[in-house]
């Protein structure tokens, strides 16, 4: 079982690198959708081979669905993608509880981060205010639970925080930045953090679970 994990991770990483080199920040296309979605789909057998809980596998699958939707044009696709990612964060939250997460003092600074996003981000989101607000607090809850994981799950904690940071950069790219060069740089940075976060969560939840 373990031998399948590095192979799946390598396949996922190849797709992720292709996306970074050719599609991050580019317009919608069938190739972009395929590569972006495949880079996360390929993490699912990796996490399964490592022995990750079912909820973590569901979170990865929902992330892949969100990637598919967000790579398509239009506000409807954006909302579907946001809903898929929100459901994925809830699945991760349940998975983290399953592998031993407990209350943590880090909940307070994460709540402060959510409140700051309410202050600087929501006034810029227009008609998307309530979907964005709901998403903010779901990902804050996911990260807060991750921070309470046992010491053996450091990869999962780092991955969860990378995911949060990638979403902050995405918010900047979508609602704040106007310069094309900066938007391109943001797109590349958020992809590295996002995909890296997903890979760390999938691998870390399984390896920690197997070792615990």
PDB file of C-alpha atoms in Angstrom:
ATOM      1  CA  UNK A   1       0.000   0.000   0.000  1.00  0.00           C
ATOM      2  CA  UNK A   2       2.738   2.483   0.893  1.00  0.00           C
ATOM      3  CA  UNK A   3       4.463   2.171  -2.494  1.00  0.00           C
ATOM      4  CA  UNK A   4       1.408   3.579  -4.252  1.00  0.00           C
ATOM      5  CA  UNK A   5       1.548   6.841  -2.279  1.00  0.00           C
ATOM      6  CA  UNK A   6       4.800   8.264  -3.722  1.00  0.00           C
ATOM      7  CA  UNK A   7       3.707   7.346  -7.247  1.00  0.00           C
ATOM      8  CA  UNK A   8       0.378   9.136  -6.842  1.00  0.00           C
ATOM      9  CA  UNK A   9       2.128  12.124  -5.282  1.00  0.00           C
ATOM     10  CA  UNK A  10       4.572  12.282  -8.204  1.00  0.00           C
ATOM     11  CA  UNK A  11       1.733  12.210 -10.739  1.00  0.00           C
ATOM     12  CA  UNK A  12      -0.100  14.942  -8.829  1.00  0.00           C
ATOM     13  CA  UNK A  13       3.066  17.040  -8.618  1.00  0.00           C
ATOM     14  CA  UNK A  14       3.649  16.786 -12.374  1.00  0.00           C
ATOM     15  CA  UNK A  15       0.141  18.105 -13.043  1.00  0.00           C
ATOM     16  CA  UNK A  16       0.645  20.821 -10.423  1.00  0.00           C
ATOM     17  CA  UNK A  17       3.901  21.965 -12.025  1.00  0.00           C
ATOM     18  CA  UNK A  18       2.308  22.045 -15.470  1.00  0.00           C
ATOM     19  CA  UNK A  19      -0.475  24.178 -14.062  1.00  0.00           C
ATOM     20  CA  UNK A  20       2.002  26.524 -12.397  1.00  0.00           C
ATOM     21  CA  UNK A  21       4.066  26.910 -15.557  1.00  0.00           C
ATOM     22  CA  UNK A  22       1.297  27.226 -18.136  1.00  0.00           C
ATOM     23  CA  UNK A  23      -2.071  28.006 -16.577  1.00  0.00           C
ATOM     24  CA  UNK A  24      -1.756  29.940 -13.278  1.00  0.00           C
ATOM     25  CA  UNK A  25      -3.279  33.339 -13.893  1.00  0.00           C
ATOM     26  CA  UNK A  26      -4.286  32.446 -17.483  1.00  0.00           C
ATOM     27  CA  UNK A  27      -7.810  32.559 -18.886  1.00  0.00           C
ATOM     28  CA  UNK A  28     -10.258  29.677 -18.851  1.00  0.00           C
ATOM     29  CA  UNK A  29      -9.578  26.700 -21.117  1.00  0.00           C
ATOM     30  CA  UNK A  30     -10.263  22.991 -21.250  1.00  0.00           C
ATOM     31  CA  UNK A  31      -6.582  22.245 -20.698  1.00  0.00           C
ATOM     32  CA  UNK A  32      -6.493  24.459 -17.610  1.00  0.00           C
ATOM     33  CA  UNK A  33      -9.550  22.708 -16.158  1.00  0.00           C
ATOM     34  CA  UNK A  34      -8.103  19.258 -16.834  1.00  0.00           C
ATOM     35  CA  UNK A  35      -4.650  19.941 -15.385  1.00  0.00           C
ATOM     36  CA  UNK A  36      -5.920  21.834 -12.338  1.00  0.00           C
ATOM     37  CA  UNK A  37      -8.470  19.188 -11.415  1.00  0.00           C
ATOM     38  CA  UNK A  38      -6.126  16.260 -12.057  1.00  0.00           C
ATOM     39  CA  UNK A  39      -3.459  17.725  -9.778  1.00  0.00           C
ATOM     40  CA  UNK A  40      -5.757  17.291  -6.782  1.00  0.00           C
ATOM     41  CA  UNK A  41      -7.608  14.159  -7.930  1.00  0.00           C
ATOM     42  CA  UNK A  42      -4.238  12.382  -8.043  1.00  0.00           C
ATOM     43  CA  UNK A  43      -3.728  13.190  -4.349  1.00  0.00           C
ATOM     44  CA  UNK A  44      -6.739  11.059  -3.377  1.00  0.00           C
ATOM     45  CA  UNK A  45      -5.130   7.636  -4.017  1.00  0.00           C
ATOM     46  CA  UNK A  46      -1.997   8.948  -2.305  1.00  0.00           C
ATOM     47  CA  UNK A  47      -3.932   9.801   0.852  1.00  0.00           C
ATOM     48  CA  UNK A  48      -5.863   6.526   0.673  1.00  0.00           C
ATOM     49  CA  UNK A  49      -2.641   4.522   0.363  1.00  0.00           C
ATOM     50  CA  UNK A  50      -1.259   6.350   3.394  1.00  0.00           C
ATOM     51  CA  UNK A  51      -4.316   5.366   5.433  1.00  0.00           C
ATOM     52  CA  UNK A  52      -5.989   8.779   5.721  1.00  0.00           C
ATOM     53  CA  UNK A  53      -9.502   8.843   7.223  1.00  0.00           C
ATOM     54  CA  UNK A  54     -12.438   8.839   4.816  1.00  0.00           C
ATOM     55  CA  UNK A  55     -13.316  12.442   5.678  1.00  0.00           C
ATOM     56  CA  UNK A  56      -9.883  13.579   4.453  1.00  0.00           C
ATOM     57  CA  UNK A  57     -10.402  11.731   1.164  1.00  0.00           C
ATOM     58  CA  UNK A  58     -13.789  13.431   0.864  1.00  0.00           C
ATOM     59  CA  UNK A  59     -12.149  16.813   1.494  1.00  0.00           C
ATOM     60  CA  UNK A  60      -9.679  16.213  -1.327  1.00  0.00           C
ATOM     61  CA  UNK A  61     -12.454  15.097  -3.672  1.00  0.00           C
ATOM     62  CA  UNK A  62     -14.493  18.194  -2.868  1.00  0.00           C
ATOM     63  CA  UNK A  63     -11.393  20.330  -3.427  1.00  0.00           C
ATOM     64  CA  UNK A  64     -10.972  18.776  -6.870  1.00  0.00           C
ATOM     65  CA  UNK A  65     -14.626  19.520  -7.617  1.00  0.00           C
ATOM     66  CA  UNK A  66     -14.076  23.099  -6.470  1.00  0.00           C
ATOM     67  CA  UNK A  67     -11.028  23.402  -8.724  1.00  0.00           C
ATOM     68  CA  UNK A  68     -13.072  22.185 -11.684  1.00  0.00           C
ATOM     69  CA  UNK A  69     -15.796  24.758 -11.024  1.00  0.00           C
ATOM     70  CA  UNK A  70     -13.443  27.672 -10.327  1.00  0.00           C
ATOM     71  CA  UNK A  71     -11.575  27.033 -13.581  1.00  0.00           C
ATOM     72  CA  UNK A  72     -14.796  27.648 -15.535  1.00  0.00           C
ATOM     73  CA  UNK A  73     -16.166  31.098 -16.385  1.00  0.00           C
ATOM     74  CA  UNK A  74     -19.048  32.921 -14.722  1.00  0.00           C
ATOM     75  CA  UNK A  75     -20.376  33.755 -11.281  1.00  0.00           C
ATOM     76  CA  UNK A  76     -22.454  30.570 -11.075  1.00  0.00           C
ATOM     77  CA  UNK A  77     -19.329  28.437 -11.491  1.00  0.00           C
ATOM     78  CA  UNK A  78     -17.572  30.566  -8.862  1.00  0.00           C
ATOM     79  CA  UNK A  79     -20.364  30.014  -6.341  1.00  0.00           C
ATOM     80  CA  UNK A  80     -20.441  26.273  -7.042  1.00  0.00           C
ATOM     81  CA  UNK A  81     -16.679  26.152  -6.546  1.00  0.00           C
ATOM     82  CA  UNK A  82     -16.884  28.102  -3.304  1.00  0.00           C
ATOM     83  CA  UNK A  83     -19.608  25.767  -2.016  1.00  0.00           C
ATOM     84  CA  UNK A  84     -17.495  22.712  -2.910  1.00  0.00           C
ATOM     85  CA  UNK A  85     -14.479  24.110  -1.078  1.00  0.00           C
ATOM     86  CA  UNK A  86     -16.606  25.056   1.935  1.00  0.00           C
ATOM     87  CA  UNK A  87     -17.910  21.478   2.082  1.00  0.00           C
ATOM     88  CA  UNK A  88     -14.333  20.260   1.721  1.00  0.00           C
ATOM     89  CA  UNK A  89     -13.223  22.349   4.692  1.00  0.00           C
ATOM     90  CA  UNK A  90     -16.048  20.886   6.761  1.00  0.00           C
ATOM     91  CA  UNK A  91     -14.953  17.396   5.727  1.00  0.00           C
ATOM     92  CA  UNK A  92     -11.392  18.221   6.793  1.00  0.00           C
ATOM     93  CA  UNK A  93     -12.709  19.549  10.101  1.00  0.00           C
ATOM     94  CA  UNK A  94     -14.469  16.237  10.747  1.00  0.00           C
ATOM     95  CA  UNK A  95     -11.369  14.332   9.672  1.00  0.00           C
ATOM     96  CA  UNK A  96      -9.187  16.346  12.048  1.00  0.00           C
ATOM     97  CA  UNK A  97     -11.537  15.598  14.916  1.00  0.00           C
ATOM     98  CA  UNK A  98     -11.390  11.930  13.948  1.00  0.00           C
ATOM     99  CA  UNK A  99      -7.597  11.884  14.290  1.00  0.00           C
ATOM    100  CA  UNK A 100      -7.542  13.564  17.665  1.00  0.00           C
ATOM    101  CA  UNK A 101      -7.878  17.344  17.347  1.00  0.00           C
ATOM    102  CA  UNK A 102      -8.624  19.135  20.620  1.00  0.00           C
ATOM    103  CA  UNK A 103      -9.408  22.773  21.552  1.00  0.00           C
ATOM    104  CA  UNK A 104      -6.421  25.087  21.090  1.00  0.00           C
ATOM    105  CA  UNK A 105      -5.433  28.591  22.152  1.00  0.00           C
ATOM    106  CA  UNK A 106      -4.736  29.313  18.472  1.00  0.00           C
ATOM    107  CA  UNK A 107      -8.497  29.655  17.976  1.00  0.00           C
ATOM    108  CA  UNK A 108      -8.308  33.256  19.250  1.00  0.00           C
ATOM    109  CA  UNK A 109      -5.837  34.638  16.657  1.00  0.00           C
ATOM    110  CA  UNK A 110      -7.678  32.779  13.902  1.00  0.00           C
ATOM    111  CA  UNK A 111     -10.940  34.416  14.969  1.00  0.00           C
ATOM    112  CA  UNK A 112      -9.105  37.744  14.869  1.00  0.00           C
ATOM    113  CA  UNK A 113      -8.013  36.922  11.322  1.00  0.00           C
ATOM    114  CA  UNK A 114     -11.621  36.225  10.362  1.00  0.00           C
ATOM    115  CA  UNK A 115     -12.755  39.517  11.878  1.00  0.00           C
ATOM    116  CA  UNK A 116     -10.039  41.404   9.993  1.00  0.00           C
ATOM    117  CA  UNK A 117     -11.249  39.820   6.749  1.00  0.00           C
ATOM    118  CA  UNK A 118     -14.747  41.038   7.600  1.00  0.00           C
ATOM    119  CA  UNK A 119     -13.316  44.553   7.885  1.00  0.00           C
ATOM    120  CA  UNK A 120     -11.115  44.826   4.770  1.00  0.00           C
ATOM    121  CA  UNK A 121     -12.524  42.206   2.401  1.00  0.00           C
ATOM    122  CA  UNK A 122     -16.310  42.097   2.646  1.00  0.00           C
ATOM    123  CA  UNK A 123     -16.911  45.756   1.632  1.00  0.00           C
ATOM    124  CA  UNK A 124     -15.203  44.909  -1.683  1.00  0.00           C
ATOM    125  CA  UNK A 125     -17.216  41.798  -2.524  1.00  0.00           C
ATOM    126  CA  UNK A 126     -20.498  43.390  -3.620  1.00  0.00           C
ATOM    127  CA  UNK A 127     -23.241  40.827  -4.164  1.00  0.00           C
ATOM    128  CA  UNK A 128     -20.933  38.027  -3.066  1.00  0.00           C
ATOM    129  CA  UNK A 129     -20.742  39.353   0.489  1.00  0.00           C
ATOM    130  CA  UNK A 130     -22.714  36.619   2.235  1.00  0.00           C
ATOM    131  CA  UNK A 131     -21.202  33.636   0.363  1.00  0.00           C
ATOM    132  CA  UNK A 132     -17.717  35.034   1.028  1.00  0.00           C
ATOM    133  CA  UNK A 133     -18.540  35.708   4.686  1.00  0.00           C
ATOM    134  CA  UNK A 134     -19.782  32.141   5.179  1.00  0.00           C
ATOM    135  CA  UNK A 135     -16.685  30.766   3.510  1.00  0.00           C
ATOM    136  CA  UNK A 136     -14.370  32.859   5.692  1.00  0.00           C
ATOM    137  CA  UNK A 137     -15.758  31.428   8.902  1.00  0.00           C
ATOM    138  CA  UNK A 138     -15.828  27.860   7.621  1.00  0.00           C
ATOM    139  CA  UNK A 139     -12.136  27.961   6.714  1.00  0.00           C
ATOM    140  CA  UNK A 140     -11.338  29.704  10.024  1.00  0.00           C
ATOM    141  CA  UNK A 141     -13.104  26.860  11.841  1.00  0.00           C
ATOM    142  CA  UNK A 142     -11.180  24.262   9.826  1.00  0.00           C
ATOM    143  CA  UNK A 143      -7.844  25.905  10.597  1.00  0.00           C
ATOM    144  CA  UNK A 144      -8.707  26.335  14.288  1.00  0.00           C
ATOM    145  CA  UNK A 145      -9.478  22.626  14.617  1.00  0.00           C
ATOM    146  CA  UNK A 146      -6.273  21.738  12.726  1.00  0.00           C
ATOM    147  CA  UNK A 147      -4.240  23.769  15.216  1.00  0.00           C
ATOM    148  CA  UNK A 148      -5.458  21.437  17.951  1.00  0.00           C
ATOM    149  CA  UNK A 149      -4.081  18.288  16.318  1.00  0.00           C
ATOM    150  CA  UNK A 150      -1.520  16.135  18.173  1.00  0.00           C
ATOM    151  CA  UNK A 151       2.188  16.784  17.547  1.00  0.00           C
ATOM    152  CA  UNK A 152       2.462  13.941  15.018  1.00  0.00           C
ATOM    153  CA  UNK A 153       0.278  15.858  12.579  1.00  0.00           C
ATOM    154  CA  UNK A 154       2.520  18.865  12.010  1.00  0.00           C
ATOM    155  CA  UNK A 155       2.295  18.405   8.229  1.00  0.00           C
ATOM    156  CA  UNK A 156      -1.485  18.705   8.437  1.00  0.00           C
ATOM    157  CA  UNK A 157      -1.240  21.878  10.527  1.00  0.00           C
ATOM    158  CA  UNK A 158       1.195  23.461   8.060  1.00  0.00           C
ATOM    159  CA  UNK A 159      -0.971  22.369   5.141  1.00  0.00           C
ATOM    160  CA  UNK A 160      -4.088  23.850   6.697  1.00  0.00           C
ATOM    161  CA  UNK A 161      -2.372  27.185   7.335  1.00  0.00           C
ATOM    162  CA  UNK A 162      -1.012  27.187   3.769  1.00  0.00           C
ATOM    163  CA  UNK A 163      -4.582  26.652   2.551  1.00  0.00           C
ATOM    164  CA  UNK A 164      -5.771  29.646   4.591  1.00  0.00           C
ATOM    165  CA  UNK A 165      -2.963  31.814   3.231  1.00  0.00           C
ATOM    166  CA  UNK A 166      -3.741  30.759  -0.332  1.00  0.00           C
ATOM    167  CA  UNK A 167      -7.348  31.849   0.142  1.00  0.00           C
ATOM    168  CA  UNK A 168      -6.220  35.205   1.505  1.00  0.00           C
ATOM    169  CA  UNK A 169      -4.102  35.705  -1.606  1.00  0.00           C
ATOM    170  CA  UNK A 170      -7.032  34.617  -3.785  1.00  0.00           C
ATOM    171  CA  UNK A 171      -9.204  37.252  -2.108  1.00  0.00           C
ATOM    172  CA  UNK A 172      -6.560  39.882  -2.860  1.00  0.00           C
ATOM    173  CA  UNK A 173      -6.315  38.732  -6.466  1.00  0.00           C
ATOM    174  CA  UNK A 174     -10.068  38.796  -7.007  1.00  0.00           C
ATOM    175  CA  UNK A 175     -11.194  41.825  -5.046  1.00  0.00           C
ATOM    176  CA  UNK A 176      -8.199  44.106  -4.389  1.00  0.00           C
ATOM    177  CA  UNK A 177      -5.396  43.856  -6.956  1.00  0.00           C
ATOM    178  CA  UNK A 178      -5.778  45.671 -10.261  1.00  0.00           C
ATOM    179  CA  UNK A 179      -2.276  45.520 -11.745  1.00  0.00           C
ATOM    180  CA  UNK A 180      -1.957  42.590 -14.180  1.00  0.00           C
ATOM    181  CA  UNK A 181       1.592  41.766 -13.122  1.00  0.00           C
ATOM    182  CA  UNK A 182       0.702  41.603  -9.457  1.00  0.00           C
ATOM    183  CA  UNK A 183      -2.364  39.488 -10.208  1.00  0.00           C
ATOM    184  CA  UNK A 184      -0.176  37.033 -12.117  1.00  0.00           C
ATOM    185  CA  UNK A 185       2.301  36.842  -9.241  1.00  0.00           C
ATOM    186  CA  UNK A 186      -0.552  36.323  -6.777  1.00  0.00           C
ATOM    187  CA  UNK A 187      -2.008  33.533  -8.927  1.00  0.00           C
ATOM    188  CA  UNK A 188       1.286  31.660  -8.911  1.00  0.00           C
ATOM    189  CA  UNK A 189       1.870  32.138  -5.182  1.00  0.00           C
ATOM    190  CA  UNK A 190      -1.610  31.018  -4.217  1.00  0.00           C
ATOM    191  CA  UNK A 191      -1.315  27.927  -6.404  1.00  0.00           C
ATOM    192  CA  UNK A 192       1.920  26.840  -4.707  1.00  0.00           C
ATOM    193  CA  UNK A 193       0.376  27.366  -1.272  1.00  0.00           C
ATOM    194  CA  UNK A 194      -2.969  25.803  -2.183  1.00  0.00           C
ATOM    195  CA  UNK A 195      -1.688  22.670  -3.894  1.00  0.00           C
ATOM    196  CA  UNK A 196       1.112  22.293  -1.364  1.00  0.00           C
ATOM    197  CA  UNK A 197      -1.430  22.620   1.433  1.00  0.00           C
ATOM    198  CA  UNK A 198      -3.654  19.938  -0.068  1.00  0.00           C
ATOM    199  CA  UNK A 199      -0.691  17.592  -0.511  1.00  0.00           C
ATOM    200  CA  UNK A 200       0.495  18.141   3.067  1.00  0.00           C
ATOM    201  CA  UNK A 201      -2.983  17.521   4.471  1.00  0.00           C
ATOM    202  CA  UNK A 202      -3.463  14.345   2.432  1.00  0.00           C
ATOM    203  CA  UNK A 203      -0.032  12.900   3.196  1.00  0.00           C
ATOM    204  CA  UNK A 204       0.172  14.103   6.791  1.00  0.00           C
ATOM    205  CA  UNK A 205      -3.266  12.882   7.824  1.00  0.00           C
ATOM    206  CA  UNK A 206      -2.424   9.445   6.525  1.00  0.00           C
ATOM    207  CA  UNK A 207       1.122   9.167   7.838  1.00  0.00           C
ATOM    208  CA  UNK A 208       0.180  10.524  11.243  1.00  0.00           C
ATOM    209  CA  UNK A 209      -2.857   8.271  11.364  1.00  0.00           C
ATOM    210  CA  UNK A 210      -0.793   5.215  10.473  1.00  0.00           C
ATOM    211  CA  UNK A 211       1.823   6.149  13.015  1.00  0.00           C
ATOM    212  CA  UNK A 212      -0.615   6.890  15.800  1.00  0.00           C
TER     213      UNK A 212
END
